Short mmCIF file of C-alpha atoms (C1' of nucleotides) in Angstrom, two decimals:
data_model
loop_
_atom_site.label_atom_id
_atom_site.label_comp_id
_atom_site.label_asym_id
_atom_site.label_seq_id
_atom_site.Cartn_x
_atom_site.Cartn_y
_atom_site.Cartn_z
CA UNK L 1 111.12 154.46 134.22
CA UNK L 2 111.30 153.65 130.63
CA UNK L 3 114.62 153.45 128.39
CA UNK L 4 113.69 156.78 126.68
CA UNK L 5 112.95 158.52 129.68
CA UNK L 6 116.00 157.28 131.62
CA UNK L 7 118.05 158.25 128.82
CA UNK L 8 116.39 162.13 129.02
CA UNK L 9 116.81 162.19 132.75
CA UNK L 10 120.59 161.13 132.50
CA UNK L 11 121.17 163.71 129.93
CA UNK L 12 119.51 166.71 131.63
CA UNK L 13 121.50 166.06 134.55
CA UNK L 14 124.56 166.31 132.78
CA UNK L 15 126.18 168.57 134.51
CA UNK L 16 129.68 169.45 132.72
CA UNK L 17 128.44 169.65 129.05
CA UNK L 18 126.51 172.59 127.47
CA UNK L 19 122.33 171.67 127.66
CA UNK L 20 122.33 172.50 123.70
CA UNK L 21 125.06 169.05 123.33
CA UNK L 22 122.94 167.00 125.51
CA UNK L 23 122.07 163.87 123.52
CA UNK L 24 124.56 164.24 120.80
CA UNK L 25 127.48 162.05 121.08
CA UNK L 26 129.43 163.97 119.11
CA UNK L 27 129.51 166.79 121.46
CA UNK L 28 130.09 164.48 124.48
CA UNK L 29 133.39 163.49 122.30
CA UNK L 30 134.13 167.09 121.60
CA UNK L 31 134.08 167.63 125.64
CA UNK L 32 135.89 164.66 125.94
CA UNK L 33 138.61 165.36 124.00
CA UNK L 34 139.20 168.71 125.79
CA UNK L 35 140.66 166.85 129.11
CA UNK L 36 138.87 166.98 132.17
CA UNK L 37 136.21 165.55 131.08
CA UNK L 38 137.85 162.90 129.28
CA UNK L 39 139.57 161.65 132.62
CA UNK L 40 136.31 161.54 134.11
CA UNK L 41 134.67 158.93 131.77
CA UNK L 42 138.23 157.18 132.09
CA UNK L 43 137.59 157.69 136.04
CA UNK L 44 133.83 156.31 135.78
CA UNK L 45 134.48 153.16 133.36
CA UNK L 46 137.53 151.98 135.00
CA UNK L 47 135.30 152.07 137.93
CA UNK L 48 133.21 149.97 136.58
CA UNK L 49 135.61 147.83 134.92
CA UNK L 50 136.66 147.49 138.43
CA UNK L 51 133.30 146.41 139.84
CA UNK L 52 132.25 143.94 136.64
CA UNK L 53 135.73 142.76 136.88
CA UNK L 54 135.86 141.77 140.69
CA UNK L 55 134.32 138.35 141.43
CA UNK L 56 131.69 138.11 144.31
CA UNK L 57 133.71 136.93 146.70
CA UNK L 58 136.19 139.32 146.23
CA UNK L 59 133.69 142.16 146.36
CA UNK L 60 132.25 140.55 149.65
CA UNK L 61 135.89 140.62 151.17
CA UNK L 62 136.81 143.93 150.02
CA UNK L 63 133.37 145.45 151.43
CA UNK L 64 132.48 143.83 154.45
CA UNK L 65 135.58 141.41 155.49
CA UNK L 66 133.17 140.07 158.36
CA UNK L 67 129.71 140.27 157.23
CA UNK L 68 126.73 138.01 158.31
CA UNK L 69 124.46 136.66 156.54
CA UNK L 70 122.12 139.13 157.92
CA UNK L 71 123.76 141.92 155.39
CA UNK L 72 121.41 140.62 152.42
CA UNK L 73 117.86 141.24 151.54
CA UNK L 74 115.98 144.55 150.62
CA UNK L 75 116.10 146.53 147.28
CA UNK L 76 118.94 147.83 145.38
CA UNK L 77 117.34 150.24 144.19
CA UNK L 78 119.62 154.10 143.94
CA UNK L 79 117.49 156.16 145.36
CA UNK L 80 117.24 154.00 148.81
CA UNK L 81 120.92 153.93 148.03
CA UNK L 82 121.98 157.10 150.72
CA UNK L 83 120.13 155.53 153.20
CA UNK L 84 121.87 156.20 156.28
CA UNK L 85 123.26 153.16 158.73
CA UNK L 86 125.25 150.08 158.60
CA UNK L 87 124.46 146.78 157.69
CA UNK L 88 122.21 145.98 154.65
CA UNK L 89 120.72 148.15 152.12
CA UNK L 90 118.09 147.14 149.85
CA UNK L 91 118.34 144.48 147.24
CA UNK L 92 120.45 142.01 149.32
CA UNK L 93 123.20 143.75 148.32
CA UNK L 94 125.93 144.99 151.14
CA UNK L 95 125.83 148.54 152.26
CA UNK L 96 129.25 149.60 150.95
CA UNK L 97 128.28 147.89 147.91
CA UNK L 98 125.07 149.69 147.71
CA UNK L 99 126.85 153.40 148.50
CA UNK L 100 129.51 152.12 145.80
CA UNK L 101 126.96 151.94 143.04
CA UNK L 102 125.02 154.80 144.22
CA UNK L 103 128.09 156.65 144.04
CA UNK L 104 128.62 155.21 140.16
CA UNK L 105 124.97 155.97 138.97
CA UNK L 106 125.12 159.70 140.63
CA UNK L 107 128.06 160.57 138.76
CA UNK L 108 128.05 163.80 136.64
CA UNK L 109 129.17 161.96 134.26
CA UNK L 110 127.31 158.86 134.27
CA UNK L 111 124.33 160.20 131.90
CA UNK L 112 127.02 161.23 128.78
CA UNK L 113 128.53 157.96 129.44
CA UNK L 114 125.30 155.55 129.53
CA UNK L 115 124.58 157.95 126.29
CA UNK L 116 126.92 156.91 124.75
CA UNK L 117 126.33 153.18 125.72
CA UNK L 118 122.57 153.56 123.97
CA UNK L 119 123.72 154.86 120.56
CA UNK L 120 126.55 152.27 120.87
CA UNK L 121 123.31 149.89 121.78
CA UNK L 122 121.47 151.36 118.89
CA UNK L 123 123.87 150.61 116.56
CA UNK L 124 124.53 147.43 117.28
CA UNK L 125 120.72 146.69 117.21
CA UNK L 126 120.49 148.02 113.85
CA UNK L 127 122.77 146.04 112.58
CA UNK L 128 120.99 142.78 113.70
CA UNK L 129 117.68 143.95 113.14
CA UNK L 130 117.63 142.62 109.59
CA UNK L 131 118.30 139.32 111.13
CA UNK L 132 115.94 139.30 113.50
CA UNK L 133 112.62 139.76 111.27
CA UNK L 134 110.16 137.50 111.84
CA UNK L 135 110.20 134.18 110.73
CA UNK L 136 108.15 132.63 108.11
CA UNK L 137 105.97 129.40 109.95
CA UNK L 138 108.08 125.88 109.82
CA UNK L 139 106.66 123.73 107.51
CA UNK L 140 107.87 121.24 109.42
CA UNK L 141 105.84 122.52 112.51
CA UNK L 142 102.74 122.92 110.04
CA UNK L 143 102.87 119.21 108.96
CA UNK L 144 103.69 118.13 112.35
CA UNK L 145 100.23 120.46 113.87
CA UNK L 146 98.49 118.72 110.70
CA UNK L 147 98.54 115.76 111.67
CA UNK L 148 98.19 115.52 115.29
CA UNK L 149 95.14 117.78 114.40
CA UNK L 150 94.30 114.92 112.08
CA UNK L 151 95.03 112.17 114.36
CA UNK L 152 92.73 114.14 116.73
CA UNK L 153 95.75 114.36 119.03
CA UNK L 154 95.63 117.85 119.26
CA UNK L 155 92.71 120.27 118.58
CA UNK L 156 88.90 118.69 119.52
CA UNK L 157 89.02 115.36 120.45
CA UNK L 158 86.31 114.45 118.36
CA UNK L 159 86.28 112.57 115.13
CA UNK L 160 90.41 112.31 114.01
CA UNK L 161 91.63 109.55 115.48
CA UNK L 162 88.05 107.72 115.42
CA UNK L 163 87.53 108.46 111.77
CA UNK L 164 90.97 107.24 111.15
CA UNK L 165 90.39 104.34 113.32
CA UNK L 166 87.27 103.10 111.45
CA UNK L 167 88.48 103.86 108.42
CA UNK L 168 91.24 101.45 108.41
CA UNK L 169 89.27 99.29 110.31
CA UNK L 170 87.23 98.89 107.26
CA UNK L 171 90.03 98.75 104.90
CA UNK L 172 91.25 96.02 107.06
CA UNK L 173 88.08 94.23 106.19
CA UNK L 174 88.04 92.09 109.70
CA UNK L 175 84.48 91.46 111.10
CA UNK L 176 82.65 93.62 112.87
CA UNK L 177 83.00 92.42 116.41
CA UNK L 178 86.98 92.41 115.70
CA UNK L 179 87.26 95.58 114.11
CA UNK L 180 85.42 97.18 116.90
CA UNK L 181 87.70 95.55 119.59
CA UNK L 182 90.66 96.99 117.64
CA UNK L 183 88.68 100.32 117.31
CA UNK L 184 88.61 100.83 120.95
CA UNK L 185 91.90 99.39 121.75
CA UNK L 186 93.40 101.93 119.23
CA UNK L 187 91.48 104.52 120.55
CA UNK L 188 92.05 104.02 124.41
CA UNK L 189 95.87 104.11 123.19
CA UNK L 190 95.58 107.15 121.01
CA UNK L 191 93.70 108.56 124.22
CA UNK L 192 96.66 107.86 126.26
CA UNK L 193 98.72 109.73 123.90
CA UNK L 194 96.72 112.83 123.69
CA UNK L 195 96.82 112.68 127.40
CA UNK L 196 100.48 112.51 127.51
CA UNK L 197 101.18 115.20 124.87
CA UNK L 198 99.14 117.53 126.34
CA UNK L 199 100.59 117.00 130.27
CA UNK L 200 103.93 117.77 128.34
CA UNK L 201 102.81 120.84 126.52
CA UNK L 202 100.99 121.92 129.41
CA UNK L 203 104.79 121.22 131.31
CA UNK L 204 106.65 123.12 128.19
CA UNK L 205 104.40 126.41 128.48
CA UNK L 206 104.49 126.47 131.86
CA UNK L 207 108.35 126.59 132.27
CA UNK L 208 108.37 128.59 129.16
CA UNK L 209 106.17 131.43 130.83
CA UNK L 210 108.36 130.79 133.99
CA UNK L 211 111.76 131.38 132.28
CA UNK L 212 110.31 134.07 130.36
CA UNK L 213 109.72 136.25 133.21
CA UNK L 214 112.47 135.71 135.19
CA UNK L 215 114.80 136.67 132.32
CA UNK L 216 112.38 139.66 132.02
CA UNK L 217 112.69 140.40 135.55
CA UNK L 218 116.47 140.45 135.18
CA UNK L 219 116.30 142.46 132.42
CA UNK L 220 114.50 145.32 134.06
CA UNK L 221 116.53 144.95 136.62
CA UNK L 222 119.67 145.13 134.63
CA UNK L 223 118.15 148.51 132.70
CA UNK L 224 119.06 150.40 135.60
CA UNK L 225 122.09 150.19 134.88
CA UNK L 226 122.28 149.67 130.99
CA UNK L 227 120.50 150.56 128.57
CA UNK L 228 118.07 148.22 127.39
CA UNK L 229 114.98 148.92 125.24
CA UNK L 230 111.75 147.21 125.26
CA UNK L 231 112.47 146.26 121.55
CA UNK L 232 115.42 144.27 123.24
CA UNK L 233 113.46 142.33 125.37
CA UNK L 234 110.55 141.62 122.99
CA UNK L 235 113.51 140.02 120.97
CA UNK L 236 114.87 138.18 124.60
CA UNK L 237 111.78 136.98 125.17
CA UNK L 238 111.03 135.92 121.32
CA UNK L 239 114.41 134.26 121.57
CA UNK L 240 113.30 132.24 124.37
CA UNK L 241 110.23 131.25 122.73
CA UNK L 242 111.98 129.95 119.94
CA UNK L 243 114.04 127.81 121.82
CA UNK L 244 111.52 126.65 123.48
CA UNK L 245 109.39 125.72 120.71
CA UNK L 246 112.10 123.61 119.39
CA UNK L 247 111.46 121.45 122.35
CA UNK L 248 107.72 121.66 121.35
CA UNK L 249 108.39 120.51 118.28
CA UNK L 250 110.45 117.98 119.55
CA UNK L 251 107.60 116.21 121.86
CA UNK L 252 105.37 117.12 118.51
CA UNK L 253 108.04 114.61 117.21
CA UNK L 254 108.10 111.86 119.47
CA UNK L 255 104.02 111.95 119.15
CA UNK L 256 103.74 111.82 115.40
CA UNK L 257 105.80 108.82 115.94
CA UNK L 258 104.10 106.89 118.93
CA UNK L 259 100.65 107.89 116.59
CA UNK L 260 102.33 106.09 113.30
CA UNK L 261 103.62 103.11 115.25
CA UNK L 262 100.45 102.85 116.71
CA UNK L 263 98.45 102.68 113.63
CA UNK L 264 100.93 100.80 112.42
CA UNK L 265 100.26 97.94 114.89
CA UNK L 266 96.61 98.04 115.09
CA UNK L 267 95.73 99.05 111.48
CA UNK L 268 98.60 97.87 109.16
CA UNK L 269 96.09 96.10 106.99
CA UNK L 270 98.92 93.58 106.16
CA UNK L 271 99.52 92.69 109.45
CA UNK L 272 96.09 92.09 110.18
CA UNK L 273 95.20 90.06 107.40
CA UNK L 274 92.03 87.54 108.33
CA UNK L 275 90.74 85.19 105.47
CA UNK L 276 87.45 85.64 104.65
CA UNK L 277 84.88 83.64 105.95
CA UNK L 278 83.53 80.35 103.94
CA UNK L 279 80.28 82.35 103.24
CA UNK L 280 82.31 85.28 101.72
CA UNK L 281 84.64 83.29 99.39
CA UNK L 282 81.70 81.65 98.38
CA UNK L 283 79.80 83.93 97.21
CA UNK L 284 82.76 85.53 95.44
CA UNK L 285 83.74 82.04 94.04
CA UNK L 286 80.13 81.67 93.07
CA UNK L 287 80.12 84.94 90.80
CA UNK L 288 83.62 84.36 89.50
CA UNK L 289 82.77 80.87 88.05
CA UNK L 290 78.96 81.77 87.08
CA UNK L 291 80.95 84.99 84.93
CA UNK L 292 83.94 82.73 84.27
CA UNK L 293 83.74 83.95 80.52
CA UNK L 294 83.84 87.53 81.62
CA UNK L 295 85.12 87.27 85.31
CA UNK L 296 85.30 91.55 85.78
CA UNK L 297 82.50 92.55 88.33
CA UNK L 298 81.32 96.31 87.16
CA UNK L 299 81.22 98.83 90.26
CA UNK L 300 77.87 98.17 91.06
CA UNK L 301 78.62 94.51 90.97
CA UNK L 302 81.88 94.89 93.37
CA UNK L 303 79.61 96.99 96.02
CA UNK L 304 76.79 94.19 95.88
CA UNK L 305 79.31 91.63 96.59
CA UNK L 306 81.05 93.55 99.31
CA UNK L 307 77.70 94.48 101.23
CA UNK L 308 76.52 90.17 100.66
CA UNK L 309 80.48 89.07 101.98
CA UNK L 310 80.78 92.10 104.52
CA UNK L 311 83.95 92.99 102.95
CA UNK L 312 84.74 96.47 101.32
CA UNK L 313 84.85 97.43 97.51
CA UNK L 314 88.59 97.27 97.42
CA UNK L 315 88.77 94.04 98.82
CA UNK L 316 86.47 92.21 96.52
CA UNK L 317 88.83 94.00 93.71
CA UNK L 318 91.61 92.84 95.38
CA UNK L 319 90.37 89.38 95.58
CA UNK L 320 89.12 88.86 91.90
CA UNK L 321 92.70 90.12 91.25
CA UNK L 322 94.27 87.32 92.38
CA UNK L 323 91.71 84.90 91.34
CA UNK L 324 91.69 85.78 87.87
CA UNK L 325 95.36 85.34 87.79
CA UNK L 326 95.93 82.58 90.23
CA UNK L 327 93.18 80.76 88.05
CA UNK L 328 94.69 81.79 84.65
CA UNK L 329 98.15 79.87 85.78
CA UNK L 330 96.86 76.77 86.81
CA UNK L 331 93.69 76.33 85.02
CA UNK L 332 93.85 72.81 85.70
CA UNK L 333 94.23 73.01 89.84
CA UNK L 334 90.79 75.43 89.72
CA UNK L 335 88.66 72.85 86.95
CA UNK L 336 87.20 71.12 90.07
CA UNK L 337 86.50 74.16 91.93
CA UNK L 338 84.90 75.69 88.56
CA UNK L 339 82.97 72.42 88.14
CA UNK L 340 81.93 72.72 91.57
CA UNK L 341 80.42 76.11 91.43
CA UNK L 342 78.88 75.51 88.27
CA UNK L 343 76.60 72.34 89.08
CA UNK L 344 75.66 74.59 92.01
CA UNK L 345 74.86 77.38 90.24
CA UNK L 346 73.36 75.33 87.74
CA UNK L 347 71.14 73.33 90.75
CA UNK L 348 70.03 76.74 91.57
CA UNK L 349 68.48 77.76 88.45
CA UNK L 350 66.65 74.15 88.28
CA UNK L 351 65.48 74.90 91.35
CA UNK L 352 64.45 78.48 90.64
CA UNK L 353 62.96 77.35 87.21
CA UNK L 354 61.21 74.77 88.87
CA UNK L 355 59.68 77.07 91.74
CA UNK L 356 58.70 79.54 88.95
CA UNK L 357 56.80 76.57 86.52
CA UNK L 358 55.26 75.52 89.71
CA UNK L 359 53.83 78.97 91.06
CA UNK L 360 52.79 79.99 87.33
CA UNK L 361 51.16 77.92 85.13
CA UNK L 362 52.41 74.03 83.52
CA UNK L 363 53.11 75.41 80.41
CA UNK L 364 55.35 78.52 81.52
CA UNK L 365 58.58 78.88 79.74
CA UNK L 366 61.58 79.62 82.02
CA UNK L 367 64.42 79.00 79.00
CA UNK L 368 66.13 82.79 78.68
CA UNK L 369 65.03 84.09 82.13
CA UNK L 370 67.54 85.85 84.17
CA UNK L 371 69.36 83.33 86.81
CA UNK L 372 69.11 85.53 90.24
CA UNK L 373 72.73 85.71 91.40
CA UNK L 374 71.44 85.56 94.85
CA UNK L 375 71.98 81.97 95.53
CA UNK L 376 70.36 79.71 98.31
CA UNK L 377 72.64 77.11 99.99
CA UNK L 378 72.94 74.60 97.12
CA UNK L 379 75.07 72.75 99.03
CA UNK L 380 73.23 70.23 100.01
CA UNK L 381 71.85 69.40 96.43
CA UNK L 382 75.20 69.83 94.97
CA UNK L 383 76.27 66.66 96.89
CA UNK L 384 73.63 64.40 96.14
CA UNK L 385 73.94 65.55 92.72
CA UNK L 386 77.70 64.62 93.12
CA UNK L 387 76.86 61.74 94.54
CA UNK L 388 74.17 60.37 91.65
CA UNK L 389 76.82 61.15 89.20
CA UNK L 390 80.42 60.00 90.94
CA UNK L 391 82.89 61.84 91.82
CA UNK L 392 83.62 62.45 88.38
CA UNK L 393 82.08 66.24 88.73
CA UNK L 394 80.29 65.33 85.17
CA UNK L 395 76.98 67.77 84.92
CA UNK L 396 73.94 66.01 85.43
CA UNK L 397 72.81 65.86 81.40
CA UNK L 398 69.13 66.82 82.47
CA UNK L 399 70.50 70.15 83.75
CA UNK L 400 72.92 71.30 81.03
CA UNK L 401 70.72 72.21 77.93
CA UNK L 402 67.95 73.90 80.78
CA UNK L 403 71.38 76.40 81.47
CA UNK L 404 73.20 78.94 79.06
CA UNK L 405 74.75 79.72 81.95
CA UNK L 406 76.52 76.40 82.81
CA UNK L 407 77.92 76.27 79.36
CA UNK L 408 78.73 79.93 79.97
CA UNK L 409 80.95 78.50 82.80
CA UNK L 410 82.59 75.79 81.31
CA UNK L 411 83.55 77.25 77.95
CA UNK L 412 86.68 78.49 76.71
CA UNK L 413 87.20 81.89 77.86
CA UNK L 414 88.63 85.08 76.02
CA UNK L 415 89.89 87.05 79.14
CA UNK L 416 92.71 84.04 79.89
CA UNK L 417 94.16 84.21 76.24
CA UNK L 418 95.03 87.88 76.28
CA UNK L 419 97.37 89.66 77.62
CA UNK L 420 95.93 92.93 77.62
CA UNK L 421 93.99 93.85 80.97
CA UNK L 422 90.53 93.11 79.84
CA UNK L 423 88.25 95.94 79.65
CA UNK L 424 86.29 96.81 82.58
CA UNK L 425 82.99 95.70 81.51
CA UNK L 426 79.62 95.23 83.53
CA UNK L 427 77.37 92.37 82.88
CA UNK L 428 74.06 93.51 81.70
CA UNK L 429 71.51 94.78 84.05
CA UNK L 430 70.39 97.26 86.57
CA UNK L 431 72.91 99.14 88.70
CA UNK L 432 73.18 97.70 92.46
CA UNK L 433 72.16 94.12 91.37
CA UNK L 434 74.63 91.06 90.46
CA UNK L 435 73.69 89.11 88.06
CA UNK L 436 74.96 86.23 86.22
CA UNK L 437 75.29 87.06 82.49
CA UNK L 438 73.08 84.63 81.22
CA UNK L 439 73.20 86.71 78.14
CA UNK L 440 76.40 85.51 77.03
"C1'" DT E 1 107.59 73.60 111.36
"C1'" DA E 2 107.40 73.38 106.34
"C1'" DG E 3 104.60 74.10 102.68
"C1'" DC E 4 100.68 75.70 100.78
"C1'" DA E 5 96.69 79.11 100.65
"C1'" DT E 6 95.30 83.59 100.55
"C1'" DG E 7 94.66 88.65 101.13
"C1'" DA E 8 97.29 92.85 100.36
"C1'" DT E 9 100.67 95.69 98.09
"C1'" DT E 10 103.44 97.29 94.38
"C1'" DA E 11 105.10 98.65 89.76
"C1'" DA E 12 104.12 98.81 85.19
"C1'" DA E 13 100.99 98.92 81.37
"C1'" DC E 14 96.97 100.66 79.56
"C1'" DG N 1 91.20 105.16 87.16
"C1'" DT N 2 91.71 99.51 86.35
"C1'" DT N 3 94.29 95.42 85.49
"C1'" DT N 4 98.23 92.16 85.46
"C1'" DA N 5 102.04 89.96 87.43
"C1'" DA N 6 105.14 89.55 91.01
"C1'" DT N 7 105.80 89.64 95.59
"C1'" DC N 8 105.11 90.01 100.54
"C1'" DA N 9 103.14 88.70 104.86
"C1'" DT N 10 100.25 86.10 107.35
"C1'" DG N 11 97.02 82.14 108.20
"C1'" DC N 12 96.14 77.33 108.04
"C1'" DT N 13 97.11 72.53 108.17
"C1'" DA N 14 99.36 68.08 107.98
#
DNA sequence: TAGCATGATTAAAC
DNA sequence: GTTTAATCATGCTA
């Protein structure tokens, strides 16, 4: 039986007040305040003052001194209330007990009272109600949900965490066999994450929907005997959500934070710094020093370089960065280094100018050709050069006229007098290639 | 283990 | 957006 209906049926059975009053509270005062009446609603709620009032134990003494255990079980409901015989009536409540509230809920004065009680209830509710709208979505929540979604802790499992993982993988700039240990590593962790998070969720909803229903239960239970609306226990139950999705948010928490501490650890590209192999720096070296005058890869420049070292964009920034400035401080520390590089770039283009008079004809010019940046290992002729000339790094005089780019290496350069960023400026030629700027 | 080398990060300037 | 300059954190080596 619903509230409205209950709250009908008490009234039409209201047996000392005029049918026309029934439902208005007013009326029900008017009677009240005539006498008999009045003594009858004093009767009925000190009654039940007298019942909320007594403790169980006390009600178990006062209605069956000696009772077994046997006196509980079956329902309380009223109308199995005049059940004849001793012993238990339903609901696992004690006979007496059962006849005493029977008695209560039969009396002709019970539907004015519990009346009374619902526009009381009404009241009240209104007065809250303003409170109780709906509230707007936590941000909080939202950020939290965003990134576990982006983490790919919660949602698909697909792609989030991955992504992440190989993105900072790549910012990290190890190699490939390392980054792809860490990538699994991070991902069997962020796995075990997921796992746990949703095992707790799963836990959280579960006693949510648990503790919902029992307090639902109770409620229905208790709307026999108050009134209670289904508005009321929407808002219960909406209560109990709320509270529980604190502790949701709390494990959300706890996850966002295992997730950053992870990532942290295993992609903190700081933490996880690797120097680049001898290959790598040499080919960077090899385009600083061969662009000394001009040392400012363009974008199409930086991406060769990263794909030849196997390093990212950023990280061949990064790294001209410091060598422009570490070089710029102590010019002198970095002459044999620059010398270095520059006989073996300079070795590279005999050889290449060499190759190229060979293949083509005696008589074919190679003075203002373009140097390919793309180096073979000079190393080897860079020693013996060293050798044949001492250790005094002195260019081997047959080489230097054959090379604008040699004396492009070794002459004074503009970028390490000013103070001023230099301009970001390409050396000439097509996108995607590096080349040495012979031009200059 | 100290000291240097080196890659990354940061703030400020442009 | 890039660059410089300072700094941090880590790796390497004697």
């Amino acid at each position: 039986m619903d509230d409205q209906t209950r709250m009908m049926t008490g009234l039409t059975g209201l047996g000392g007040l005029a049918q026309a009053d029934v439902g208005d509270p007013d009326s029900v005062r008017k009677q009240q305040s005539l006498g008999q009446p009045q003594q009858d609603i004093g009767d009925i709620l000190q009654q039940i003052m007298a019942i909320t009032d007594e403790s169980l134990d006390e009600a178990q003494a006062r209605c069956w001194p000696e009772e077994s255990p046997a006196h509980w079980g079956g329902s309380d409901d009223p109308t199995e209330g005049g059940r004849a015989g001793g012993g238990m009536a339903g609901g696992g409540l004690p006979l007496n007990f059962q006849h005493r509230k029977h008695a209560l809920n039969c009396h002709r004065m019970k539907p004015a009272l519990f009346s009374v009680l619902c526009e009381i209830k009404e009241k009240t509710v209104l007065s809250i109600r303003g409170v109780q709208e709906e509230d707007p979505p936590d941000p909080q929540i939202m950020r939290l949900d965003n990134m576990l979604l982006a983490e790919g802790v919660s949602g698909p499992e697909k792609g989030g965490g991955s992504a992440a993982a190989a993105a900072a993988a790549a910012a990290a700039g190890g190699s490939p066999t390392d980054s792809s240990i860490e990538h699994s590593d991070y991902r069997a962790k962020l796995a075990q994450i997921r796992q746990i998070y949703h095992s707790e969720l799963e836990k959280y909803e579960q006693a949510c929907s648990e503790f919902t229903n029992h307090v639902m239960n109770l409620l229905r239970e208790q709307s026999r005997t108050r009134p209670i609306s289904p508005k009321e226990i929407e808002r219960m139950v909406a209560i109990i959500h709320r509270k529980f999705s604190s502790i949701q948010m709390q494990l959300k928490q706890s996850t966002c934070e295992a997730v950053m501490i992870l990532r942290s650890r295993f992609l903190d590209a700081r933490r996880k710094r690797r120097n680049f192999n001898k290959q790598a720096t040499e080919v960077l070296n090899e385009y600083f020093y061969s662009h000394l005058s001009n040392p400012y890869p363009s974008e199409e420049a930086k991406e060769e370089l990263a794909k030849k070292c196997g390093i990212t964009v950023s990280q061949v920034s990064n790294w001209f960065g410091n060598k422009r400035i570490r070089y710029k401080k102590n010019i002198g520390k970095f002459q044999e280094e620059a010398n270095l590089y520059a006989v073996k770039t300079a070795v590279d283009a005999a050889n290449v100018s060499a190759q190229a008079s060979q293949a083509n004809s005696p008589a074919t010019p190679n003075s203002g050709s373009p140097v390919s940046y793309s180096l073979p290992n000079t190393g080897d002729a860079y020693l013996s050069l060293r050798s044949l000339n001492g250790e005094g790094l002195n260019i081997a005089p047959s080489l230097q006229p054959q090379n604008t780019l040699l004396s492009d290496c070794l002459q004074a350069n503009s970028w390490q007098d000013t103070t001023n960023p230099h301009p970001v400026t390409s050396p000439p030629g097509p996108p995607g290639s590096v080349h040495s700027d012979t031009s200059n």
